[in-house]
Coordinates of C-alpha atoms in Angstrom, one line a residue:
Chain A
M1 CA -115.3 89.4 0.0
T2 CA -118.9 90.2 -0.7
V3 CA -119.9 92.0 -3.9
S4 CA -122.3 94.9 -3.4
Q5 CA -125.3 95.2 -5.6
N6 CA -123.8 98.3 -7.2
Q7 CA -120.6 96.6 -8.1
K8 CA -122.5 93.8 -9.9
G9 CA -123.3 96.4 -12.5
L10 CA -119.7 97.3 -13.1
L11 CA -118.4 96.6 -16.6
P12 CA -114.8 96.5 -17.8
A13 CA -113.2 99.7 -19.0
G14 CA -114.4 100.8 -22.4
L15 CA -117.6 98.6 -22.4
S16 CA -121.1 99.9 -21.8
D17 CA -124.7 99.0 -22.0
I18 CA -126.4 101.0 -24.7
L19 CA -130.0 101.7 -23.6
H20 CA -133.2 103.2 -25.1
P21 CA -133.4 105.4 -27.1
Q22 CA -129.7 105.2 -28.1
A23 CA -129.8 101.5 -29.0
K24 CA -132.7 102.1 -31.4
D25 CA -131.1 105.2 -32.9
Q26 CA -127.9 103.3 -33.4
A27 CA -129.7 100.4 -35.2
K28 CA -131.6 102.9 -37.4
T29 CA -128.5 104.8 -38.2
I30 CA -126.7 101.6 -39.3
E31 CA -129.7 100.5 -41.4
N32 CA -129.8 103.9 -43.1
L33 CA -126.1 103.8 -44.0
L34 CA -126.3 100.2 -45.3
D35 CA -129.4 101.2 -47.4
V36 CA -127.3 103.8 -49.1
F37 CA -124.5 101.4 -49.8
S38 CA -127.1 98.9 -51.2
N39 CA -128.6 101.6 -53.4
Y40 CA -125.2 101.9 -55.1
G41 CA -124.8 98.1 -55.6
Y42 CA -122.8 97.1 -52.6
F43 CA -123.7 93.5 -51.4
R44 CA -123.9 93.1 -47.7
V45 CA -121.8 90.4 -46.0
K46 CA -121.4 89.3 -42.4
P47 CA -118.1 87.8 -41.3
P48 CA -117.8 86.1 -37.9
L49 CA -116.8 87.8 -34.6
V50 CA -113.8 85.5 -34.0
E51 CA -111.3 83.9 -36.4
Y52 CA -108.1 81.9 -36.2
E53 CA -105.3 84.3 -35.3
E54 CA -103.2 83.2 -38.2
T55 CA -105.9 83.8 -40.7
L56 CA -107.0 87.2 -39.4
L57 CA -103.6 88.7 -38.6
S58 CA -101.0 87.1 -40.9
D59 CA -101.5 88.8 -44.2
G60 CA -103.1 91.8 -45.9
P61 CA -104.6 94.6 -43.7
G62 CA -104.6 92.2 -40.7
T63 CA -100.8 92.4 -40.2
V64 CA -101.0 95.9 -38.6
L65 CA -103.8 95.0 -36.3
K66 CA -101.8 92.7 -34.0
D67 CA -101.3 95.2 -31.2
S68 CA -105.0 96.2 -31.0
T69 CA -106.5 92.7 -31.1
F70 CA -107.8 90.5 -28.2
R71 CA -106.9 86.8 -28.4
I72 CA -108.7 83.8 -26.9
M73 CA -107.9 80.1 -27.0
D74 CA -110.3 77.8 -28.9
P75 CA -110.7 74.7 -26.6
L76 CA -112.0 72.7 -29.7
S77 CA -109.1 73.1 -32.1
Q78 CA -106.5 74.1 -29.4
K79 CA -105.6 77.0 -31.7
M80 CA -105.4 80.7 -30.8
M81 CA -108.3 82.8 -32.1
A82 CA -108.4 86.5 -32.5
L83 CA -111.5 88.7 -31.8
R84 CA -111.7 91.1 -34.8
S85 CA -110.5 94.6 -34.2
D86 CA -111.3 95.8 -37.7
V87 CA -113.8 94.4 -40.2
T88 CA -111.9 95.5 -43.4
A89 CA -109.3 92.7 -42.8
Q90 CA -112.2 90.1 -42.9
I91 CA -113.7 91.6 -46.1
S92 CA -110.2 91.4 -47.6
R93 CA -110.1 87.7 -46.7
I94 CA -113.6 87.0 -48.1
A95 CA -112.8 88.8 -51.4
S96 CA -109.6 86.8 -51.7
T97 CA -111.0 83.4 -50.9
R98 CA -114.8 82.6 -51.1
L99 CA -115.6 85.4 -53.5
S100 CA -112.4 85.4 -55.5
H101 CA -114.3 83.9 -58.5
L102 CA -116.7 86.8 -58.9
T103 CA -116.2 89.5 -61.5
R104 CA -114.3 92.6 -60.5
P105 CA -114.9 95.2 -59.3
L106 CA -116.5 93.5 -56.3
R107 CA -118.6 95.8 -54.1
L108 CA -119.3 94.7 -50.6
S109 CA -120.7 96.4 -47.5
Y110 CA -120.9 95.4 -43.9
S111 CA -121.7 96.4 -40.3
G112 CA -120.3 94.8 -37.3
D113 CA -119.0 95.2 -33.8
I114 CA -115.3 95.1 -33.1
L115 CA -113.2 94.9 -30.0
R116 CA -110.0 96.8 -29.4
V117 CA -107.4 96.4 -26.7
N118 CA -107.3 100.2 -26.3
G119 CA -109.8 103.0 -27.0
D120 CA -108.7 105.9 -29.3
S121 CA -107.8 109.5 -28.4
F122 CA -111.3 110.6 -27.8
N123 CA -113.3 107.6 -27.0
T124 CA -112.4 105.2 -24.3
E125 CA -114.8 102.7 -25.8
R126 CA -113.2 99.4 -26.7
Q127 CA -116.2 97.9 -28.4
K128 CA -117.2 99.9 -31.4
T129 CA -119.6 99.4 -34.3
Q130 CA -118.1 99.8 -37.8
V131 CA -120.2 100.3 -40.9
G132 CA -118.4 100.3 -44.2
A133 CA -118.1 99.6 -47.9
E134 CA -115.3 98.1 -50.0
L135 CA -114.7 98.3 -53.7
I136 CA -112.3 95.5 -54.7
G137 CA -110.2 94.6 -57.7
I138 CA -109.8 97.7 -59.8
E139 CA -107.6 100.7 -59.1
N140 CA -108.5 103.9 -60.9
E141 CA -109.6 107.4 -60.1
F142 CA -113.3 106.5 -60.6
C143 CA -113.2 103.8 -58.0
D144 CA -111.5 106.0 -55.5
S145 CA -114.0 108.8 -56.2
E146 CA -116.9 106.4 -56.0
I147 CA -116.1 105.2 -52.5
I148 CA -115.7 108.8 -51.3
L149 CA -118.9 110.0 -52.9
V150 CA -121.0 107.0 -51.7
C151 CA -119.6 107.4 -48.2
L152 CA -120.5 111.1 -48.3
K153 CA -124.0 110.2 -49.5
A154 CA -124.4 107.7 -46.6
L155 CA -123.3 110.4 -44.1
K156 CA -125.8 112.9 -45.5
S157 CA -128.6 110.3 -45.4
I158 CA -128.3 110.4 -41.6
N159 CA -128.3 114.2 -41.5
I160 CA -124.6 114.8 -40.9
Q161 CA -123.9 118.4 -41.9
N162 CA -121.0 120.8 -42.5
I163 CA -118.9 118.0 -43.8
T164 CA -115.2 118.4 -44.6
I165 CA -113.2 115.7 -46.4
D166 CA -109.4 115.6 -46.0
I167 CA -107.8 113.8 -49.0
N168 CA -104.3 112.4 -48.5
L169 CA -101.5 110.3 -49.9
P170 CA -100.1 108.7 -46.8
F171 CA -97.7 106.4 -48.8
L172 CA -95.7 109.4 -50.0
R173 CA -93.8 109.7 -46.7
D174 CA -92.3 106.2 -47.1
F175 CA -91.4 107.1 -50.7
F176 CA -89.5 110.2 -49.6
L177 CA -87.9 108.8 -46.5
K178 CA -87.0 105.2 -47.4
E179 CA -83.3 105.7 -47.9
L180 CA -82.7 107.9 -44.8
S181 CA -81.4 107.0 -41.4
T182 CA -83.9 106.1 -38.7
S183 CA -83.2 109.2 -36.6
L184 CA -83.5 111.6 -39.5
K185 CA -86.7 109.8 -40.6
E186 CA -88.1 110.3 -37.1
E187 CA -87.2 113.9 -37.1
I188 CA -88.8 114.5 -40.5
N189 CA -91.9 112.5 -39.6
K190 CA -92.4 114.5 -36.5
A191 CA -92.0 117.8 -38.3
I192 CA -94.6 116.8 -40.8
D193 CA -96.9 115.6 -38.0
L194 CA -96.6 119.0 -36.3
K195 CA -96.9 120.8 -39.6
D196 CA -93.7 122.7 -38.9
K197 CA -92.0 123.7 -42.2
K198 CA -89.1 125.5 -40.4
I199 CA -87.7 122.2 -39.1
I200 CA -87.7 120.7 -42.6
Q201 CA -86.0 123.8 -44.0
K202 CA -83.1 123.2 -41.6
L203 CA -82.7 119.6 -42.6
K204 CA -80.8 118.5 -45.7
F205 CA -81.9 115.5 -47.6
K206 CA -82.7 114.4 -51.2
Y207 CA -86.4 115.3 -51.3
S208 CA -86.5 118.2 -48.8
E209 CA -87.6 120.7 -51.3
I210 CA -90.4 118.6 -52.8
L211 CA -91.5 117.7 -49.2
L212 CA -91.7 121.4 -48.3
N213 CA -93.7 122.2 -51.5
L214 CA -96.1 119.5 -50.6
M215 CA -96.5 120.8 -47.1
E216 CA -97.0 124.3 -48.6
S217 CA -99.7 122.9 -50.9
S218 CA -101.9 121.7 -48.1
G219 CA -105.0 123.8 -47.6
E220 CA -108.5 124.4 -49.0
Y221 CA -109.6 123.2 -52.4
S222 CA -109.1 126.2 -54.7
Y223 CA -105.7 127.2 -53.2
A224 CA -104.3 123.7 -53.0
T225 CA -105.4 122.4 -56.4
Q226 CA -103.9 125.5 -58.0
Y227 CA -100.6 125.1 -56.1
L228 CA -100.4 121.4 -56.9
K229 CA -101.1 122.0 -60.6
E230 CA -98.2 124.5 -60.8
L231 CA -95.8 122.4 -58.9
K232 CA -92.8 121.0 -61.0
L233 CA -92.7 117.3 -60.6
E234 CA -91.3 114.4 -62.6
G235 CA -92.0 110.7 -63.2
F236 CA -93.7 108.9 -60.5
L237 CA -94.5 112.0 -58.5
D238 CA -96.0 113.7 -61.5
E239 CA -98.3 110.7 -62.1
V240 CA -99.3 110.6 -58.4
R241 CA -100.0 114.3 -58.5
N242 CA -102.2 114.1 -61.6
Y243 CA -104.1 111.1 -60.2
Y244 CA -104.7 112.9 -56.9
L245 CA -106.0 116.0 -58.7
K246 CA -108.3 113.9 -60.9
V247 CA -109.9 112.3 -57.9
I248 CA -110.3 115.6 -56.1
E249 CA -111.8 117.1 -59.3
I250 CA -114.3 114.3 -59.7
V251 CA -115.4 114.5 -56.1
N252 CA -115.7 118.3 -56.3
N253 CA -117.7 118.2 -59.6
N254 CA -120.1 115.6 -58.1
D255 CA -120.7 117.2 -54.8
Q256 CA -120.1 120.8 -54.2
S257 CA -121.9 121.0 -50.9
I258 CA -118.9 119.6 -49.0
K259 CA -115.6 121.3 -48.2
I260 CA -112.5 119.6 -49.5
S261 CA -109.2 119.9 -47.6
I262 CA -106.0 118.8 -49.3
D263 CA -103.1 117.6 -47.3
P264 CA -101.0 115.1 -49.3
L265 CA -98.6 114.2 -46.5
E266 CA -101.1 113.5 -43.7
N267 CA -100.9 109.9 -42.4
R268 CA -102.7 110.0 -39.0
G269 CA -104.5 106.8 -38.4
F270 CA -103.7 105.2 -41.7
K271 CA -102.1 101.8 -41.0
Y272 CA -102.6 99.4 -43.9
H273 CA -103.3 102.0 -46.6
S274 CA -101.1 101.9 -49.7
G275 CA -102.7 104.6 -51.9
L276 CA -105.1 107.5 -51.9
S277 CA -106.8 107.8 -48.5
F278 CA -109.2 110.2 -46.8
T279 CA -110.7 111.3 -43.5
I280 CA -114.1 112.9 -43.0
F281 CA -114.9 115.5 -40.4
S282 CA -118.0 117.4 -39.5
E283 CA -117.9 120.8 -37.8
N284 CA -120.6 119.7 -35.4
L285 CA -118.9 116.5 -34.3
K286 CA -115.6 115.8 -32.5
G287 CA -112.7 114.2 -34.3
E288 CA -112.9 111.9 -37.3
I289 CA -116.3 110.5 -38.3
A290 CA -115.2 108.3 -41.2
K291 CA -112.0 107.2 -42.8
G292 CA -111.0 105.2 -45.8
G293 CA -108.4 104.5 -48.4
R294 CA -106.7 102.1 -50.7
Y295 CA -105.0 98.9 -49.5
K296 CA -103.9 95.5 -50.8
T297 CA -106.1 92.5 -50.0
L298 CA -104.9 89.1 -48.8
N299 CA -104.0 87.9 -52.3
G300 CA -102.6 91.3 -53.4
E301 CA -105.6 92.7 -55.2
S302 CA -106.0 96.5 -54.9
A303 CA -109.0 97.6 -53.0
I304 CA -110.5 100.8 -51.6
G305 CA -112.9 101.1 -48.7
C306 CA -114.5 103.4 -46.2
T307 CA -115.5 102.9 -42.5
I308 CA -118.0 105.0 -40.7
Y309 CA -117.5 105.3 -36.9
I310 CA -121.0 104.9 -35.5
E311 CA -120.1 105.9 -31.9
K312 CA -119.1 109.3 -33.1
I313 CA -122.4 109.9 -34.9
I314 CA -124.9 108.5 -32.4
S315 CA -124.8 111.6 -30.3
T316 CA -126.3 113.8 -33.0
P317 CA -129.8 115.0 -32.7
K318 CA -132.6 112.6 -33.2
L319 CA -132.5 110.9 -36.6
N320 CA -136.1 109.6 -36.7
S321 CA -139.0 111.1 -34.8
E322 CA -140.6 108.3 -32.9
K323 CA -144.2 107.3 -33.5
P324 CA -146.6 108.2 -30.7
L325 CA -147.3 105.5 -28.1
V326 CA -150.9 104.3 -27.4
Y327 CA -151.9 102.6 -24.2
V328 CA -154.1 99.5 -24.8
P329 CA -155.5 98.5 -21.4
H330 CA -155.9 94.8 -22.0
L331 CA -153.8 92.3 -24.0
N332 CA -155.6 92.2 -27.4
I333 CA -153.5 91.7 -30.5
N334 CA -156.4 92.5 -32.9
D335 CA -157.0 95.9 -31.2
A336 CA -153.3 96.6 -31.2
D337 CA -153.1 95.8 -34.9
K338 CA -155.7 98.4 -35.6
V339 CA -153.8 101.0 -33.7
I340 CA -150.4 100.1 -35.2
S341 CA -151.9 100.2 -38.8
N342 CA -152.9 103.8 -38.1
G343 CA -149.2 104.7 -37.6
Y344 CA -148.9 104.4 -33.8
R345 CA -147.0 102.1 -31.4
V346 CA -148.8 100.3 -28.6
V347 CA -148.1 99.1 -25.1
F348 CA -150.4 96.8 -23.2
G349 CA -151.7 97.6 -19.8
N350 CA -151.2 95.6 -16.7
N351 CA -154.5 93.7 -16.0
L352 CA -154.1 94.2 -12.3
N353 CA -154.0 97.9 -12.6
T354 CA -157.5 99.5 -13.0
D355 CA -156.5 103.1 -13.1
F356 CA -155.7 103.0 -16.8
E357 CA -154.9 106.7 -17.3
K358 CA -152.4 106.7 -14.5
D359 CA -150.8 103.5 -15.8
A360 CA -150.7 105.0 -19.3
L361 CA -148.9 108.1 -18.1
N362 CA -146.4 106.0 -16.1
L363 CA -145.6 104.1 -19.3
K364 CA -145.0 107.4 -21.1
C365 CA -148.0 107.0 -23.4
Q366 CA -149.5 110.0 -25.2
Y367 CA -152.8 108.2 -26.2
I368 CA -155.2 105.6 -24.8
W369 CA -157.4 103.0 -26.6
Q370 CA -160.9 103.7 -25.4
N371 CA -164.2 102.4 -26.9
D372 CA -162.5 101.3 -30.1
S373 CA -160.8 104.6 -30.7
I374 CA -157.5 106.4 -30.0
V375 CA -158.0 109.2 -27.4
K376 CA -155.4 111.8 -26.5
L377 CA -154.4 111.7 -22.8
E378 CA -154.6 114.8 -20.6
T379 CA -151.3 115.4 -19.0
Chain B
M1 CA -109.4 141.8 -37.3
T2 CA -112.7 139.9 -37.6
L3 CA -113.4 136.2 -37.3
N4 CA -116.4 134.4 -38.7
K5 CA -116.1 131.4 -36.4
S6 CA -115.8 131.5 -32.7
L7 CA -112.3 130.6 -31.4
N8 CA -111.1 129.8 -27.9
I9 CA -107.4 130.4 -27.3
A10 CA -105.9 128.4 -24.4
L11 CA -103.1 130.1 -22.5
P12 CA -101.1 128.4 -19.7
K13 CA -100.7 130.0 -16.3
G14 CA -97.2 131.0 -15.2
R15 CA -93.9 131.2 -17.1
I16 CA -95.1 131.2 -20.7
L17 CA -98.0 133.7 -20.3
H18 CA -95.7 136.8 -20.0
S19 CA -93.8 136.0 -23.2
V20 CA -97.0 135.1 -25.2
L21 CA -99.1 138.2 -24.4
P22 CA -96.9 140.6 -26.4
I23 CA -97.2 138.3 -29.5
L24 CA -101.0 138.2 -29.1
S25 CA -101.0 142.0 -28.8
K26 CA -99.0 142.4 -32.0
I27 CA -101.5 140.3 -34.0
G28 CA -104.2 142.6 -32.5
I29 CA -105.7 140.4 -29.7
E30 CA -106.0 142.1 -26.4
P31 CA -107.6 140.3 -23.4
E32 CA -110.3 142.1 -21.3
K33 CA -109.1 144.0 -18.2
S34 CA -110.1 141.3 -15.7
F35 CA -107.6 139.0 -17.3
F36 CA -104.8 141.0 -15.7
D37 CA -106.5 141.2 -12.3
S38 CA -104.9 138.5 -10.1
N39 CA -107.9 138.6 -7.7
D40 CA -110.3 137.7 -10.5
R41 CA -111.4 134.1 -10.3
K42 CA -112.7 133.9 -13.8
L43 CA -111.1 131.3 -16.1
K44 CA -112.6 132.4 -19.4
F45 CA -112.1 136.0 -20.7
K46 CA -113.3 138.0 -23.6
T47 CA -111.0 139.9 -25.9
N48 CA -111.3 143.0 -28.1
I49 CA -112.2 140.7 -31.0
N50 CA -115.8 139.5 -31.0
N51 CA -115.4 135.9 -31.7
I52 CA -112.1 135.3 -29.8
D53 CA -112.1 134.2 -26.1
I54 CA -109.2 133.2 -24.0
I55 CA -109.2 130.4 -21.4
R56 CA -106.5 130.3 -18.8
V57 CA -105.6 126.8 -17.6
R58 CA -102.7 124.9 -16.0
S59 CA -99.9 124.3 -18.5
F60 CA -100.3 120.5 -18.3
D61 CA -104.0 120.8 -19.1
V62 CA -103.5 122.9 -22.3
V63 CA -103.1 120.0 -24.6
T64 CA -106.1 118.2 -23.1
F65 CA -108.4 121.2 -23.6
L66 CA -107.0 121.6 -27.1
A67 CA -107.3 118.0 -28.1
Y68 CA -110.9 117.7 -27.0
G69 CA -111.8 120.8 -28.9
A70 CA -112.6 123.0 -25.8
A71 CA -110.0 125.3 -27.1
Q72 CA -109.1 125.5 -30.8
M73 CA -105.8 127.2 -30.6
A74 CA -103.2 127.4 -27.8
F75 CA -99.7 128.6 -26.9
V76 CA -98.0 125.9 -25.0
G77 CA -94.5 124.6 -24.2
S78 CA -93.0 121.9 -26.4
D79 CA -92.4 119.9 -23.2
I80 CA -96.1 119.5 -22.7
L81 CA -96.8 118.8 -26.4
N82 CA -94.1 116.1 -26.4
E83 CA -95.3 114.6 -23.2
Y84 CA -98.8 114.1 -24.5
N85 CA -97.9 113.6 -28.2
H86 CA -101.6 113.9 -29.1
T87 CA -102.7 112.9 -32.6
E88 CA -105.4 115.6 -32.5
V89 CA -103.0 118.5 -32.2
Y90 CA -101.0 120.3 -34.8
S91 CA -98.2 122.6 -33.8
P92 CA -97.0 124.5 -36.8
L93 CA -94.9 127.3 -35.2
D94 CA -92.0 127.6 -32.8
L95 CA -92.3 131.0 -31.2
N96 CA -88.8 131.1 -29.9
V97 CA -89.8 132.3 -26.5
G98 CA -90.0 130.7 -23.1
K99 CA -86.8 128.8 -23.9
C100 CA -85.3 126.2 -21.6
K101 CA -84.2 122.6 -21.7
M102 CA -85.3 119.3 -20.3
V103 CA -82.5 117.4 -18.6
V104 CA -81.7 114.4 -16.5
A105 CA -80.2 115.5 -13.2
A106 CA -78.8 113.7 -10.2
E107 CA -76.5 114.1 -7.2
K108 CA -72.9 114.4 -8.2
D109 CA -71.7 111.0 -6.9
V110 CA -74.2 109.2 -9.1
I111 CA -72.1 110.1 -12.1
T112 CA -68.8 109.2 -10.6
K113 CA -69.9 105.9 -8.9
E114 CA -72.2 104.4 -11.5
D115 CA -71.5 102.9 -14.9
H116 CA -74.5 103.7 -17.1
R117 CA -73.7 100.8 -19.4
T118 CA -74.7 98.3 -16.8
W119 CA -78.2 99.8 -16.1
S120 CA -81.4 97.8 -16.7
H121 CA -83.7 99.8 -14.5
V122 CA -83.7 103.4 -13.1
R123 CA -86.1 105.2 -10.9
V124 CA -86.8 108.8 -11.8
A125 CA -88.9 111.5 -10.3
T126 CA -90.5 113.7 -12.9
K127 CA -93.6 115.6 -14.2
Y128 CA -92.9 114.0 -17.6
P129 CA -93.2 110.2 -17.3
N130 CA -93.8 109.6 -21.0
I131 CA -90.8 111.5 -22.2
T132 CA -88.7 110.0 -19.5
R133 CA -89.7 106.4 -20.2
K134 CA -89.1 106.9 -24.0
H135 CA -85.7 108.5 -23.4
F136 CA -84.4 105.6 -21.3
E137 CA -86.1 102.9 -23.4
A138 CA -84.1 104.1 -26.4
R139 CA -81.0 102.7 -24.7
G140 CA -82.7 99.6 -23.4
V141 CA -83.3 100.8 -19.8
H142 CA -86.6 100.6 -18.1
A143 CA -87.5 103.8 -16.3
E144 CA -89.8 103.5 -13.3
C145 CA -91.3 107.0 -13.0
I146 CA -92.4 108.6 -9.8
K147 CA -94.9 111.2 -11.0
L148 CA -94.5 114.4 -9.0
N149 CA -96.2 117.7 -9.6
G150 CA -93.4 119.9 -8.2
A151 CA -90.4 120.1 -5.9
M152 CA -88.7 117.5 -8.0
E153 CA -85.3 118.6 -6.8
L154 CA -86.1 117.4 -3.3
A155 CA -86.6 113.8 -4.4
P156 CA -82.9 112.6 -4.6
S157 CA -81.9 114.1 -1.2
M158 CA -85.0 112.6 0.4
G159 CA -84.2 109.2 -0.9
L160 CA -87.1 108.8 -3.3
C161 CA -84.8 108.1 -6.2
K162 CA -81.4 109.0 -7.6
R163 CA -82.4 110.9 -10.7
I164 CA -84.9 113.5 -11.8
V165 CA -86.1 114.7 -15.2
D166 CA -87.1 118.3 -15.2
L167 CA -86.9 121.7 -17.0
V168 CA -83.8 123.8 -16.4
E169 CA -83.6 127.5 -17.3
T170 CA -80.5 128.8 -15.4
G171 CA -79.6 125.7 -13.4
S172 CA -79.8 127.6 -10.1
T173 CA -82.5 125.4 -8.6
L174 CA -80.5 122.3 -9.3
K175 CA -77.4 123.8 -7.8
A176 CA -79.2 125.0 -4.7
N177 CA -80.3 121.4 -4.1
G178 CA -77.0 119.7 -4.7
L179 CA -77.9 118.4 -8.2
V180 CA -76.0 118.4 -11.4
E181 CA -77.2 118.0 -15.0
I182 CA -76.2 114.6 -16.4
E183 CA -77.6 114.9 -19.9
K184 CA -79.9 117.0 -22.0
I185 CA -83.0 115.3 -23.3
C186 CA -84.3 118.1 -25.5
D187 CA -84.6 121.9 -25.9
V188 CA -87.9 123.4 -24.9
S189 CA -89.7 126.5 -26.2
T190 CA -93.2 127.8 -26.6
R191 CA -95.2 126.7 -29.6
L192 CA -98.4 127.6 -31.3
A193 CA -100.8 124.6 -31.4
V194 CA -104.1 124.0 -33.2
N195 CA -106.9 121.5 -32.8
R196 CA -106.9 119.1 -35.7
S197 CA -110.6 119.0 -36.5
Y198 CA -110.8 122.8 -36.3
W199 CA -107.8 123.1 -38.6
K200 CA -109.4 120.8 -41.2
T201 CA -112.9 122.2 -41.0
N202 CA -112.0 125.9 -40.8
L203 CA -108.9 126.3 -43.1
N204 CA -109.9 129.8 -44.2
T205 CA -110.1 131.0 -40.6
I206 CA -107.1 129.3 -39.1
Q207 CA -104.5 129.8 -41.8
P208 CA -104.5 133.7 -41.9
L209 CA -104.2 133.7 -38.1
I210 CA -101.2 131.4 -38.2
D211 CA -99.6 133.5 -40.9
K212 CA -100.0 136.6 -38.7
V213 CA -98.3 135.0 -35.8
E214 CA -95.5 133.8 -38.1
E215 CA -95.0 137.3 -39.4
V216 CA -94.6 138.6 -35.8
I217 CA -92.1 136.0 -34.8
N218 CA -90.1 136.4 -38.1
V219 CA -89.8 140.2 -37.4
K220 CA -88.7 139.4 -33.8
N221 CA -85.9 137.1 -35.0

């Protein structure tokens, strides 16, 4: 069978060539985000693309990534290797091994490409770029709030507007449902997922009333905080509620430009999270744009992190206006330097082509280098 | 009623539409005239409320339009919601209209001749491959689904397969085609569904609207 020229360009499902100007915009976006993390004292690390399967997937956050991870065989060690499908698992490993001697809290940031077996509900992309920050070793309301606030700062630095943050306690479901039968658990989980209170009202189990109250509490900031404050809770649940409210309060006091949505029982997309978690939306963008939450690292330390989904953000209007392009007819680095130092970009002409102006227009230049000066091109 | 954010409501063609329009009317939403004109080829319609539009799509497409944010609210059968089971969709209210059930049906002698305990594989004609597969997987049986878009009841007599999974209201279609109900998979009724991002980012718009619909159905019941 012969392969046609067109088919040679075919890529596997969920993989694509990112071209100009998206590739440049993506790189700039990532750098902007990482600069914000760096401003708040997060040290950048860069784990490898591939690891031994048993290291990456056996403990900590890695355990839930098994189904979404590609495997390849390492011909050198004859061991199975896994292509990372999430960077947080690797940060957890770094914090628990090579950086375990550093003082806590440890602040790390990263950016990297991941590969997933399947795309998610909106994006069929299987290769994605994650940018994130992790705060490892201490669990309190200030650490949780810090990650949220720094993540919001990062999103604002790339002009994301109309932000809503949904703050959740996904682990509560396990707490309420742990002693129930599988079928009842399934029924309750489904009702919570649908947000259908009537189904819960019909079912009888130990925590049904509290569960209903928590479903009722979900909503926008002022309604939900008031509802939660007045809710009668005891022991563990009382502590959790107070902690939750403290974080929400700190976030609200520090940044009143964002909308806060409160939904304690939401657990969509949280896999390895063991504590307070959050999802960030923007009215102008589809679906989740960032997500984060508390989890346990490889050696059991408590950590909280956030991940920003670059592929959701890249389609927003231009982040950086591009410098104008100047046509320099002949290769001359010294001339080019003069132009660049004046705040332009340059492109060299083709020496075989003598119609410089036409060549310049073909190369999408707005200016031309003539007689030692930058001249605007007539279009 | 006024709305500060624009909202598209997706309504499915056919069965459900007639039971949903009275509910919309009671909460104060009336589609423009051309909506009721069967010759009109438009798919998007204005309503008496400034920011609310209605789109009319095939019932199986409602969840897709909703999940991708083309519509922010929809009235849709629980069969469709279950089939797609989409994470980007909330469905807070059962409207208690458009009721029917989803069943496994077959020709009569399938029940008398076969011992279901010995099955490892069944072939089923259905519009609902996901629900069907899940239903049989729960008892350790692999269901090979033949996806049909209609005339399911023909499949057994034409030798495509022995079983079908489909919606049954009165059972008369089954009977007319020599089929009997073997088991019920679930009850089906029409639900109110909302896009997740819209819900989260417009809590003050969406909640009052849901409350209104809830009032209407509570009165009805």
